[in-house]
PDB file of C-alpha atoms in Angstrom:
ATOM      1  CA  UNK A  11      42.039 101.363 -11.398  1.00  0.00           C
ATOM      2  CA  UNK A  12      40.082  98.466 -13.899  1.00  0.00           C
ATOM      3  CA  UNK A  13      37.282  99.625 -15.587  1.00  0.00           C
ATOM      4  CA  UNK A  14      34.701  97.985 -18.259  1.00  0.00           C
ATOM      5  CA  UNK A  15      34.039 100.162 -20.472  1.00  0.00           C
ATOM      6  CA  UNK A  16      30.060  99.840 -21.173  1.00  0.00           C
ATOM      7  CA  UNK A  17      28.748  99.237 -17.454  1.00  0.00           C
ATOM      8  CA  UNK A  18      28.337 102.752 -16.839  1.00  0.00           C
ATOM      9  CA  UNK A  19      31.168 102.968 -14.000  1.00  0.00           C
ATOM     10  CA  UNK A  20      32.675 106.033 -15.423  1.00  0.00           C
ATOM     11  CA  UNK A  21      31.126 109.103 -16.756  1.00  0.00           C
ATOM     12  CA  UNK A  22      29.938 109.488 -20.544  1.00  0.00           C
ATOM     13  CA  UNK A  23      33.194 111.472 -21.451  1.00  0.00           C
ATOM     14  CA  UNK A  24      35.689 109.213 -19.774  1.00  0.00           C
ATOM     15  CA  UNK A  25      33.755 106.117 -21.177  1.00  0.00           C
ATOM     16  CA  UNK A  26      34.252 107.422 -24.863  1.00  0.00           C
ATOM     17  CA  UNK A  27      37.964 108.221 -24.012  1.00  0.00           C
ATOM     18  CA  UNK A  28      38.239 105.253 -23.183  1.00  0.00           C
ATOM     19  CA  UNK A  29      36.798 103.511 -26.026  1.00  0.00           C
ATOM     20  CA  UNK A  30      39.576 105.187 -28.246  1.00  0.00           C
ATOM     21  CA  UNK A  31      42.888 103.812 -26.183  1.00  0.00           C
ATOM     22  CA  UNK A  32      45.327 101.032 -26.846  1.00  0.00           C
ATOM     23  CA  UNK A  33      47.889  99.149 -24.560  1.00  0.00           C
ATOM     24  CA  UNK A  34      49.951 101.796 -23.049  1.00  0.00           C
ATOM     25  CA  UNK A  35      48.625 104.816 -24.360  1.00  0.00           C
ATOM     26  CA  UNK A  36      48.517 108.153 -21.794  1.00  0.00           C
ATOM     27  CA  UNK A  37      45.870 111.054 -22.588  1.00  0.00           C
ATOM     28  CA  UNK A  38      44.186 113.491 -21.455  1.00  0.00           C
ATOM     29  CA  UNK A  39      40.671 113.595 -21.614  1.00  0.00           C
ATOM     30  CA  UNK A  40      38.728 116.837 -21.119  1.00  0.00           C
ATOM     31  CA  UNK A  41      34.546 116.647 -20.938  1.00  0.00           C
ATOM     32  CA  UNK A  42      32.326 119.154 -20.382  1.00  0.00           C
ATOM     33  CA  UNK A  43      29.536 118.860 -17.223  1.00  0.00           C
ATOM     34  CA  UNK A  44      26.820 117.321 -18.830  1.00  0.00           C
ATOM     35  CA  UNK A  45      29.104 114.158 -20.009  1.00  0.00           C
ATOM     36  CA  UNK A  46      31.055 114.558 -16.509  1.00  0.00           C
ATOM     37  CA  UNK A  47      29.203 114.313 -13.174  1.00  0.00           C
ATOM     38  CA  UNK A  48      26.528 116.888 -14.139  1.00  0.00           C
ATOM     39  CA  UNK A  49      24.343 119.272 -11.988  1.00  0.00           C
ATOM     40  CA  UNK A  50      24.867 116.953  -8.989  1.00  0.00           C
ATOM     41  CA  UNK A  51      28.918 117.176  -9.027  1.00  0.00           C
ATOM     42  CA  UNK A  52      30.356 114.771  -6.853  1.00  0.00           C
ATOM     43  CA  UNK A  53      31.561 114.664  -3.328  1.00  0.00           C
ATOM     44  CA  UNK A  54      34.804 114.251  -1.848  1.00  0.00           C
ATOM     45  CA  UNK A  55      35.943 111.202  -0.375  1.00  0.00           C
ATOM     46  CA  UNK A  56      38.662 110.669   2.294  1.00  0.00           C
ATOM     47  CA  UNK A  57      39.085 106.716   1.584  1.00  0.00           C
ATOM     48  CA  UNK A  58      39.286 107.247  -2.391  1.00  0.00           C
ATOM     49  CA  UNK A  59      41.837 110.092  -1.952  1.00  0.00           C
ATOM     50  CA  UNK A  60      39.338 112.411  -4.012  1.00  0.00           C
ATOM     51  CA  UNK A  61      38.866 115.834  -3.996  1.00  0.00           C
ATOM     52  CA  UNK A  62      34.522 117.173  -4.427  1.00  0.00           C
ATOM     53  CA  UNK A  63      33.828 117.686  -7.878  1.00  0.00           C
ATOM     54  CA  UNK A  64      31.233 121.169  -7.949  1.00  0.00           C
ATOM     55  CA  UNK A  65      27.758 121.090  -9.744  1.00  0.00           C
ATOM     56  CA  UNK A  66      28.404 121.738 -13.256  1.00  0.00           C
ATOM     57  CA  UNK A  67      32.101 121.454 -13.716  1.00  0.00           C
ATOM     58  CA  UNK A  68      34.096 120.641 -16.828  1.00  0.00           C
ATOM     59  CA  UNK A  69      36.495 117.695 -16.081  1.00  0.00           C
ATOM     60  CA  UNK A  70      39.877 116.842 -17.542  1.00  0.00           C
ATOM     61  CA  UNK A  71      41.237 113.222 -16.312  1.00  0.00           C
ATOM     62  CA  UNK A  72      44.709 112.403 -17.338  1.00  0.00           C
ATOM     63  CA  UNK A  73      44.402 108.530 -17.898  1.00  0.00           C
ATOM     64  CA  UNK A  74      47.287 105.648 -19.305  1.00  0.00           C
ATOM     65  CA  UNK A  75      46.241 102.187 -20.043  1.00  0.00           C
ATOM     66  CA  UNK A  76      48.017  99.909 -18.978  1.00  0.00           C
ATOM     67  CA  UNK A  77      46.319  96.476 -19.992  1.00  0.00           C
ATOM     68  CA  UNK A  78      43.602  95.849 -22.747  1.00  0.00           C
ATOM     69  CA  UNK A  79      41.260  92.417 -22.637  1.00  0.00           C
ATOM     70  CA  UNK A  80      37.819  91.226 -23.492  1.00  0.00           C
ATOM     71  CA  UNK A  81      35.496  89.866 -20.486  1.00  0.00           C
ATOM     72  CA  UNK A  82      34.539  86.729 -21.368  1.00  0.00           C
ATOM     73  CA  UNK A  83      31.343  85.870 -20.874  1.00  0.00           C
ATOM     74  CA  UNK A  84      29.428  85.204 -17.335  1.00  0.00           C
ATOM     75  CA  UNK A  85      28.393  81.452 -18.152  1.00  0.00           C
ATOM     76  CA  UNK A  86      31.962  81.040 -19.677  1.00  0.00           C
ATOM     77  CA  UNK A  87      33.601  82.305 -16.431  1.00  0.00           C
ATOM     78  CA  UNK A  88      36.245  79.716 -14.050  1.00  0.00           C
ATOM     79  CA  UNK A  89      35.595  80.125 -10.403  1.00  0.00           C
ATOM     80  CA  UNK A  90      38.901  82.131 -10.628  1.00  0.00           C
ATOM     81  CA  UNK A  91      37.244  84.161 -13.225  1.00  0.00           C
ATOM     82  CA  UNK A  92      34.755  85.126 -11.144  1.00  0.00           C
ATOM     83  CA  UNK A  93      36.702  86.016  -8.037  1.00  0.00           C
ATOM     84  CA  UNK A  94      39.112  88.329 -10.172  1.00  0.00           C
ATOM     85  CA  UNK A  95      35.861  89.832 -11.743  1.00  0.00           C
ATOM     86  CA  UNK A  96      34.522  90.216  -8.158  1.00  0.00           C
ATOM     87  CA  UNK A  97      37.665  92.182  -6.971  1.00  0.00           C
ATOM     88  CA  UNK A  98      37.427  94.577  -9.818  1.00  0.00           C
ATOM     89  CA  UNK A  99      33.489  94.835  -8.986  1.00  0.00           C
ATOM     90  CA  UNK A 100      34.254  95.560  -5.502  1.00  0.00           C
ATOM     91  CA  UNK A 101      36.706  97.948  -6.171  1.00  0.00           C
ATOM     92  CA  UNK A 102      33.992 100.003  -8.547  1.00  0.00           C
ATOM     93  CA  UNK A 103      31.659  99.823  -6.141  1.00  0.00           C
ATOM     94  CA  UNK A 104      33.312 100.967  -3.031  1.00  0.00           C
ATOM     95  CA  UNK A 105      34.606 104.313  -5.031  1.00  0.00           C
ATOM     96  CA  UNK A 106      30.778 104.799  -5.622  1.00  0.00           C
ATOM     97  CA  UNK A 107      29.856 103.874  -2.328  1.00  0.00           C
ATOM     98  CA  UNK A 108      32.479 106.665  -0.588  1.00  0.00           C
ATOM     99  CA  UNK A 109      31.043 109.085  -3.369  1.00  0.00           C
ATOM    100  CA  UNK A 110      27.919 108.628  -2.118  1.00  0.00           C
ATOM    101  CA  UNK A 111      26.916 107.328  -5.552  1.00  0.00           C
ATOM    102  CA  UNK A 112      23.993 104.396  -4.352  1.00  0.00           C
ATOM    103  CA  UNK A 113      23.108 103.663  -7.748  1.00  0.00           C
ATOM    104  CA  UNK A 114      25.996 102.908  -9.295  1.00  0.00           C
ATOM    105  CA  UNK A 115      27.567 101.093  -5.750  1.00  0.00           C
ATOM    106  CA  UNK A 116      24.331  98.917  -5.885  1.00  0.00           C
ATOM    107  CA  UNK A 117      24.581  98.325  -9.376  1.00  0.00           C
ATOM    108  CA  UNK A 118      27.873  96.967  -8.800  1.00  0.00           C
ATOM    109  CA  UNK A 119      27.617  95.118  -5.574  1.00  0.00           C
ATOM    110  CA  UNK A 120      24.478  93.166  -7.169  1.00  0.00           C
ATOM    111  CA  UNK A 121      27.090  91.715 -10.139  1.00  0.00           C
ATOM    112  CA  UNK A 122      28.928  90.611  -7.496  1.00  0.00           C
ATOM    113  CA  UNK A 123      25.917  88.506  -5.420  1.00  0.00           C
ATOM    114  CA  UNK A 124      24.698  87.642  -8.835  1.00  0.00           C
ATOM    115  CA  UNK A 125      27.905  86.346 -10.332  1.00  0.00           C
ATOM    116  CA  UNK A 126      30.074  84.845  -7.371  1.00  0.00           C
ATOM    117  CA  UNK A 127      29.265  81.529  -6.131  1.00  0.00           C
ATOM    118  CA  UNK A 128      31.081  80.865  -2.926  1.00  0.00           C
ATOM    119  CA  UNK A 129      30.409  77.273  -3.028  1.00  0.00           C
ATOM    120  CA  UNK A 130      32.214  76.806  -5.948  1.00  0.00           C
ATOM    121  CA  UNK A 131      35.605  76.894  -3.892  1.00  0.00           C
ATOM    122  CA  UNK A 132      36.925  74.336  -1.777  1.00  0.00           C
ATOM    123  CA  UNK A 133      36.401  74.903   1.383  1.00  0.00           C
ATOM    124  CA  UNK A 134      39.337  76.023   3.769  1.00  0.00           C
ATOM    125  CA  UNK A 135      40.972  77.650   0.773  1.00  0.00           C
ATOM    126  CA  UNK A 136      42.103  80.775   0.364  1.00  0.00           C
ATOM    127  CA  UNK A 137      40.110  81.229  -2.343  1.00  0.00           C
ATOM    128  CA  UNK A 138      36.598  80.169  -0.788  1.00  0.00           C
ATOM    129  CA  UNK A 139      37.871  82.746   2.257  1.00  0.00           C
ATOM    130  CA  UNK A 140      38.909  85.533  -0.068  1.00  0.00           C
ATOM    131  CA  UNK A 141      35.400  84.759  -1.865  1.00  0.00           C
ATOM    132  CA  UNK A 142      33.190  84.902   1.581  1.00  0.00           C
ATOM    133  CA  UNK A 143      34.877  88.130   2.335  1.00  0.00           C
ATOM    134  CA  UNK A 144      33.941  89.877  -0.957  1.00  0.00           C
ATOM    135  CA  UNK A 145      30.544  87.911  -1.424  1.00  0.00           C
ATOM    136  CA  UNK A 146      29.647  89.613   2.626  1.00  0.00           C
ATOM    137  CA  UNK A 147      31.334  92.803   2.618  1.00  0.00           C
ATOM    138  CA  UNK A 148      30.140  93.872  -0.368  1.00  0.00           C
ATOM    139  CA  UNK A 149      26.710  92.216   0.286  1.00  0.00           C
ATOM    140  CA  UNK A 150      26.773  94.043   3.394  1.00  0.00           C
ATOM    141  CA  UNK A 151      27.676  97.704   1.612  1.00  0.00           C
ATOM    142  CA  UNK A 152      24.643  96.763  -0.840  1.00  0.00           C
ATOM    143  CA  UNK A 153      22.318  96.747   1.742  1.00  0.00           C
ATOM    144  CA  UNK A 154      23.179  99.772   3.638  1.00  0.00           C
ATOM    145  CA  UNK A 155      22.910 101.441  -0.285  1.00  0.00           C
ATOM    146  CA  UNK A 156      19.641 100.021  -0.681  1.00  0.00           C
ATOM    147  CA  UNK A 157      18.292 101.392   2.090  1.00  0.00           C
ATOM    148  CA  UNK A 158      19.375 104.730   1.437  1.00  0.00           C
ATOM    149  CA  UNK A 159      17.663 103.987  -2.049  1.00  0.00           C
ATOM    150  CA  UNK A 160      14.372 103.667   0.416  1.00  0.00           C
ATOM    151  CA  UNK A 161      14.450  99.852  -1.841  1.00  0.00           C
ATOM    152  CA  UNK A 162      13.864  98.154   1.995  1.00  0.00           C
ATOM    153  CA  UNK A 163      12.532  94.775  -0.057  1.00  0.00           C
ATOM    154  CA  UNK A 164      15.716  94.317  -1.964  1.00  0.00           C
ATOM    155  CA  UNK A 165      17.351  95.128   1.249  1.00  0.00           C
ATOM    156  CA  UNK A 166      15.414  92.494   2.493  1.00  0.00           C
ATOM    157  CA  UNK A 167      16.660  90.257   0.312  1.00  0.00           C
ATOM    158  CA  UNK A 168      20.289  91.545  -0.147  1.00  0.00           C
ATOM    159  CA  UNK A 169      20.750  91.052   4.046  1.00  0.00           C
ATOM    160  CA  UNK A 170      19.252  87.070   3.542  1.00  0.00           C
ATOM    161  CA  UNK A 171      21.769  86.367   1.289  1.00  0.00           C
ATOM    162  CA  UNK A 172      24.375  87.578   3.390  1.00  0.00           C
ATOM    163  CA  UNK A 173      23.339  85.575   6.107  1.00  0.00           C
ATOM    164  CA  UNK A 174      23.060  82.499   3.907  1.00  0.00           C
ATOM    165  CA  UNK A 175      27.054  82.671   3.786  1.00  0.00           C
ATOM    166  CA  UNK A 176      27.656  83.805   7.117  1.00  0.00           C
ATOM    167  CA  UNK A 177      24.809  83.270   9.752  1.00  0.00           C
ATOM    168  CA  UNK A 178      26.263  84.752  13.041  1.00  0.00           C
ATOM    169  CA  UNK A 179      27.958  88.363  11.266  1.00  0.00           C
ATOM    170  CA  UNK A 180      26.931  90.940  13.504  1.00  0.00           C
ATOM    171  CA  UNK A 181      27.007  93.602  10.708  1.00  0.00           C
ATOM    172  CA  UNK A 182      24.321  91.576   8.434  1.00  0.00           C
ATOM    173  CA  UNK A 183      22.551  90.462  12.071  1.00  0.00           C
ATOM    174  CA  UNK A 184      21.931  94.022  13.208  1.00  0.00           C
ATOM    175  CA  UNK A 185      20.816  95.228   9.263  1.00  0.00           C
ATOM    176  CA  UNK A 186      18.568  92.765   9.160  1.00  0.00           C
ATOM    177  CA  UNK A 187      17.037  93.680  12.401  1.00  0.00           C
ATOM    178  CA  UNK A 188      16.509  97.219  11.247  1.00  0.00           C
ATOM    179  CA  UNK A 189      15.318  96.028   8.399  1.00  0.00           C
ATOM    180  CA  UNK A 190      12.742  94.118   9.783  1.00  0.00           C
ATOM    181  CA  UNK A 191      11.805  96.614  12.546  1.00  0.00           C
ATOM    182  CA  UNK A 192      11.258  98.986   9.457  1.00  0.00           C
ATOM    183  CA  UNK A 193       8.537  96.500   7.594  1.00  0.00           C
ATOM    184  CA  UNK A 194       7.073  95.783  10.815  1.00  0.00           C
ATOM    185  CA  UNK A 195       8.386  92.105  10.798  1.00  0.00           C
ATOM    186  CA  UNK A 196       8.444  91.757  14.431  1.00  0.00           C
ATOM    187  CA  UNK A 197       9.084  87.379  14.361  1.00  0.00           C
ATOM    188  CA  UNK A 198      11.730  88.294  11.943  1.00  0.00           C
ATOM    189  CA  UNK A 199      13.196  90.756  13.920  1.00  0.00           C
ATOM    190  CA  UNK A 200      12.957  88.975  16.961  1.00  0.00           C
ATOM    191  CA  UNK A 201      14.493  85.658  15.185  1.00  0.00           C
ATOM    192  CA  UNK A 202      18.160  87.693  14.220  1.00  0.00           C
ATOM    193  CA  UNK A 203      18.077  89.469  17.465  1.00  0.00           C
ATOM    194  CA  UNK A 204      18.094  85.986  18.999  1.00  0.00           C
ATOM    195  CA  UNK A 205      21.255  85.237  17.098  1.00  0.00           C
ATOM    196  CA  UNK A 206      23.040  88.013  17.837  1.00  0.00           C
ATOM    197  CA  UNK A 207      22.587  88.591  22.187  1.00  0.00           C
ATOM    198  CA  UNK A 208      22.838  84.786  22.180  1.00  0.00           C
ATOM    199  CA  UNK A 209      26.241  85.331  20.918  1.00  0.00           C
ATOM    200  CA  UNK A 210      26.857  88.832  21.958  1.00  0.00           C
ATOM    201  CA  UNK A 211      24.765  89.239  25.289  1.00  0.00           C
ATOM    202  CA  UNK A 212      26.001  92.441  25.958  1.00  0.00           C
ATOM    203  CA  UNK A 213      26.327  94.407  23.091  1.00  0.00           C
ATOM    204  CA  UNK A 214      25.107  97.469  23.668  1.00  0.00           C
ATOM    205  CA  UNK A 215      23.515  97.715  19.648  1.00  0.00           C
ATOM    206  CA  UNK A 216      21.700  94.946  20.389  1.00  0.00           C
ATOM    207  CA  UNK A 217      20.490  95.359  23.352  1.00  0.00           C
ATOM    208  CA  UNK A 218      18.820  98.818  22.141  1.00  0.00           C
ATOM    209  CA  UNK A 219      17.747  96.968  19.499  1.00  0.00           C
ATOM    210  CA  UNK A 220      15.910  94.593  21.781  1.00  0.00           C
ATOM    211  CA  UNK A 221      14.242  97.345  23.276  1.00  0.00           C
ATOM    212  CA  UNK A 222      12.915  99.385  20.403  1.00  0.00           C
ATOM    213  CA  UNK A 223      11.673  95.943  18.861  1.00  0.00           C
ATOM    214  CA  UNK A 224       9.711  95.519  22.297  1.00  0.00           C
ATOM    215  CA  UNK A 225       8.437  99.271  22.210  1.00  0.00           C
ATOM    216  CA  UNK A 226       7.321  98.630  18.774  1.00  0.00           C
ATOM    217  CA  UNK A 227       5.259  95.587  19.149  1.00  0.00           C
ATOM    218  CA  UNK A 228       3.875  97.639  22.350  1.00  0.00           C
ATOM    219  CA  UNK A 229       2.687 100.201  20.049  1.00  0.00           C
ATOM    220  CA  UNK A 230       1.173  97.497  17.632  1.00  0.00           C
ATOM    221  CA  UNK A 231      -0.556  95.541  20.786  1.00  0.00           C
ATOM    222  CA  UNK A 232      -2.530  99.361  21.718  1.00  0.00           C
ATOM    223  CA  UNK A 233      -3.517 100.380  18.155  1.00  0.00           C
ATOM    224  CA  UNK A 234      -5.195  96.919  18.007  1.00  0.00           C
ATOM    225  CA  UNK A 235      -6.710  96.633  20.971  1.00  0.00           C
ATOM    226  CA  UNK A 236      -7.886 100.314  19.962  1.00  0.00           C
ATOM    227  CA  UNK A 237      -8.969  99.162  16.704  1.00  0.00           C
ATOM    228  CA  UNK A 238     -11.087  96.257  18.813  1.00  0.00           C
ATOM    229  CA  UNK A 239     -12.384  98.639  20.759  1.00  0.00           C
ATOM    230  CA  UNK A 240     -13.702 101.136  18.256  1.00  0.00           C
ATOM    231  CA  UNK A 241     -14.906  98.170  16.388  1.00  0.00           C
ATOM    232  CA  UNK A 242     -16.998  96.265  19.060  1.00  0.00           C
ATOM    233  CA  UNK A 243     -18.671  99.734  20.373  1.00  0.00           C
ATOM    234  CA  UNK A 244     -19.700 100.598  16.831  1.00  0.00           C
ATOM    235  CA  UNK A 245     -21.050  97.198  16.350  1.00  0.00           C
ATOM    236  CA  UNK A 246     -22.862  97.073  19.471  1.00  0.00           C
ATOM    237  CA  UNK A 247     -24.295 100.698  18.746  1.00  0.00           C
ATOM    238  CA  UNK A 248     -25.852  98.956  15.357  1.00  0.00           C
ATOM    239  CA  UNK A 249     -27.396  96.172  17.413  1.00  0.00           C
ATOM    240  CA  UNK A 250     -28.931  98.688  20.266  1.00  0.00           C
ATOM    241  CA  UNK A 251     -30.602 100.709  17.324  1.00  0.00           C
ATOM    242  CA  UNK A 252     -34.107 100.841  16.845  1.00  0.00           C
ATOM    243  CA  UNK A 253     -35.075  98.529  13.851  1.00  0.00           C
ATOM    244  CA  UNK A 254     -35.918 100.092  10.543  1.00  0.00           C
ATOM    245  CA  UNK A 255     -39.920 100.668  10.068  1.00  0.00           C
ATOM    246  CA  UNK A 256     -41.797  98.823   7.544  1.00  0.00           C
ATOM    247  CA  UNK A 257     -42.554  99.142   4.256  1.00  0.00           C
ATOM    248  CA  UNK A 258     -46.349 100.799   4.594  1.00  0.00           C
ATOM    249  CA  UNK A 259     -48.974  99.121   1.952  1.00  0.00           C
ATOM    250  CA  UNK A 260     -49.315 101.184  -1.047  1.00  0.00           C
ATOM    251  CA  UNK A 261     -53.022 103.174  -0.812  1.00  0.00           C
ATOM    252  CA  UNK A 262     -55.907 101.972  -2.826  1.00  0.00           C
ATOM    253  CA  UNK A 263     -55.951 103.858  -5.972  1.00  0.00           C
ATOM    254  CA  UNK A 264     -59.465 102.493  -7.044  1.00  0.00           C
ATOM    255  CA  UNK A 265     -62.106 105.152  -6.746  1.00  0.00           C
ATOM    256  CA  UNK A 266     -64.159 105.488  -4.067  1.00  0.00           C
ATOM    257  CA  UNK A 267     -67.274 103.223  -3.516  1.00  0.00           C
ATOM    258  CA  UNK A 268     -66.021 100.391  -6.160  1.00  0.00           C
ATOM    259  CA  UNK A 269     -65.311  96.862  -5.361  1.00  0.00           C
ATOM    260  CA  UNK A 270     -61.627  96.805  -5.542  1.00  0.00           C
ATOM    261  CA  UNK A 271     -61.974  92.416  -5.827  1.00  0.00           C
ATOM    262  CA  UNK A 272     -62.192  91.170  -9.405  1.00  0.00           C
ATOM    263  CA  UNK A 273     -65.443  91.473 -11.588  1.00  0.00           C
ATOM    264  CA  UNK A 274     -67.252  87.896 -12.135  1.00  0.00           C
ATOM    265  CA  UNK A 275     -69.446  88.031 -15.534  1.00  0.00           C
ATOM    266  CA  UNK A 276     -72.234  85.408 -15.690  1.00  0.00           C
ATOM    267  CA  UNK A 277     -72.092  84.001 -19.273  1.00  0.00           C
ATOM    268  CA  UNK A 278     -75.306  83.937 -21.455  1.00  0.00           C
TER     269      UNK A 278
END
């Protein structure tokens, strides 16, 4: 496994141990739970072949450093370097993904989408094909992780990034529709479904989403009609009401018998 120290991909105790290593070093790193997986623990993963770590458990790692190197700054990386870095980030992201650590998985996938420019590779080459595959797969996983964190707006942006690279990708279109439905963006949902059903007209999942979209739009129209009727009723009620009474003139405050008109004085 390849780790980049400082990215937060490994627990703090393991990172502290890795900082002390040299090429070829073998060692055992022991960490208290607060420097390992804390009070949350870590679920097992069949894909990664790892066992569950209980909450508040102290952990021991047996590690061997095969190779250490300093990573170049992102702006100095060649397309080939970007591809190698993306492979590493994908592996780390998938590990967090399978252990349901959505935040760390999303962080790795976001780094891939930010740093891997598929158009830097010549079309038709193996590197271009691999770059597109990594970008799309990690982008779809990023979308899923963001929805798990209820960050639907970022998920919407991520799925758009994926569709820019693979406009007819089935999983991306499916998730784009789900996100649009969640955000009540009926036109976007309809656009994604139009592409999907044109390509896979008998796909049950997309047909079910289409029925869901129709149901949401019908309920929206019903709510809008009820709201309009209520507003119209209130407006007519205001128009039919008696006009407010005019203010009565204030009573004359002058003493009885006095002439309220201004007095004229004759000058001698």
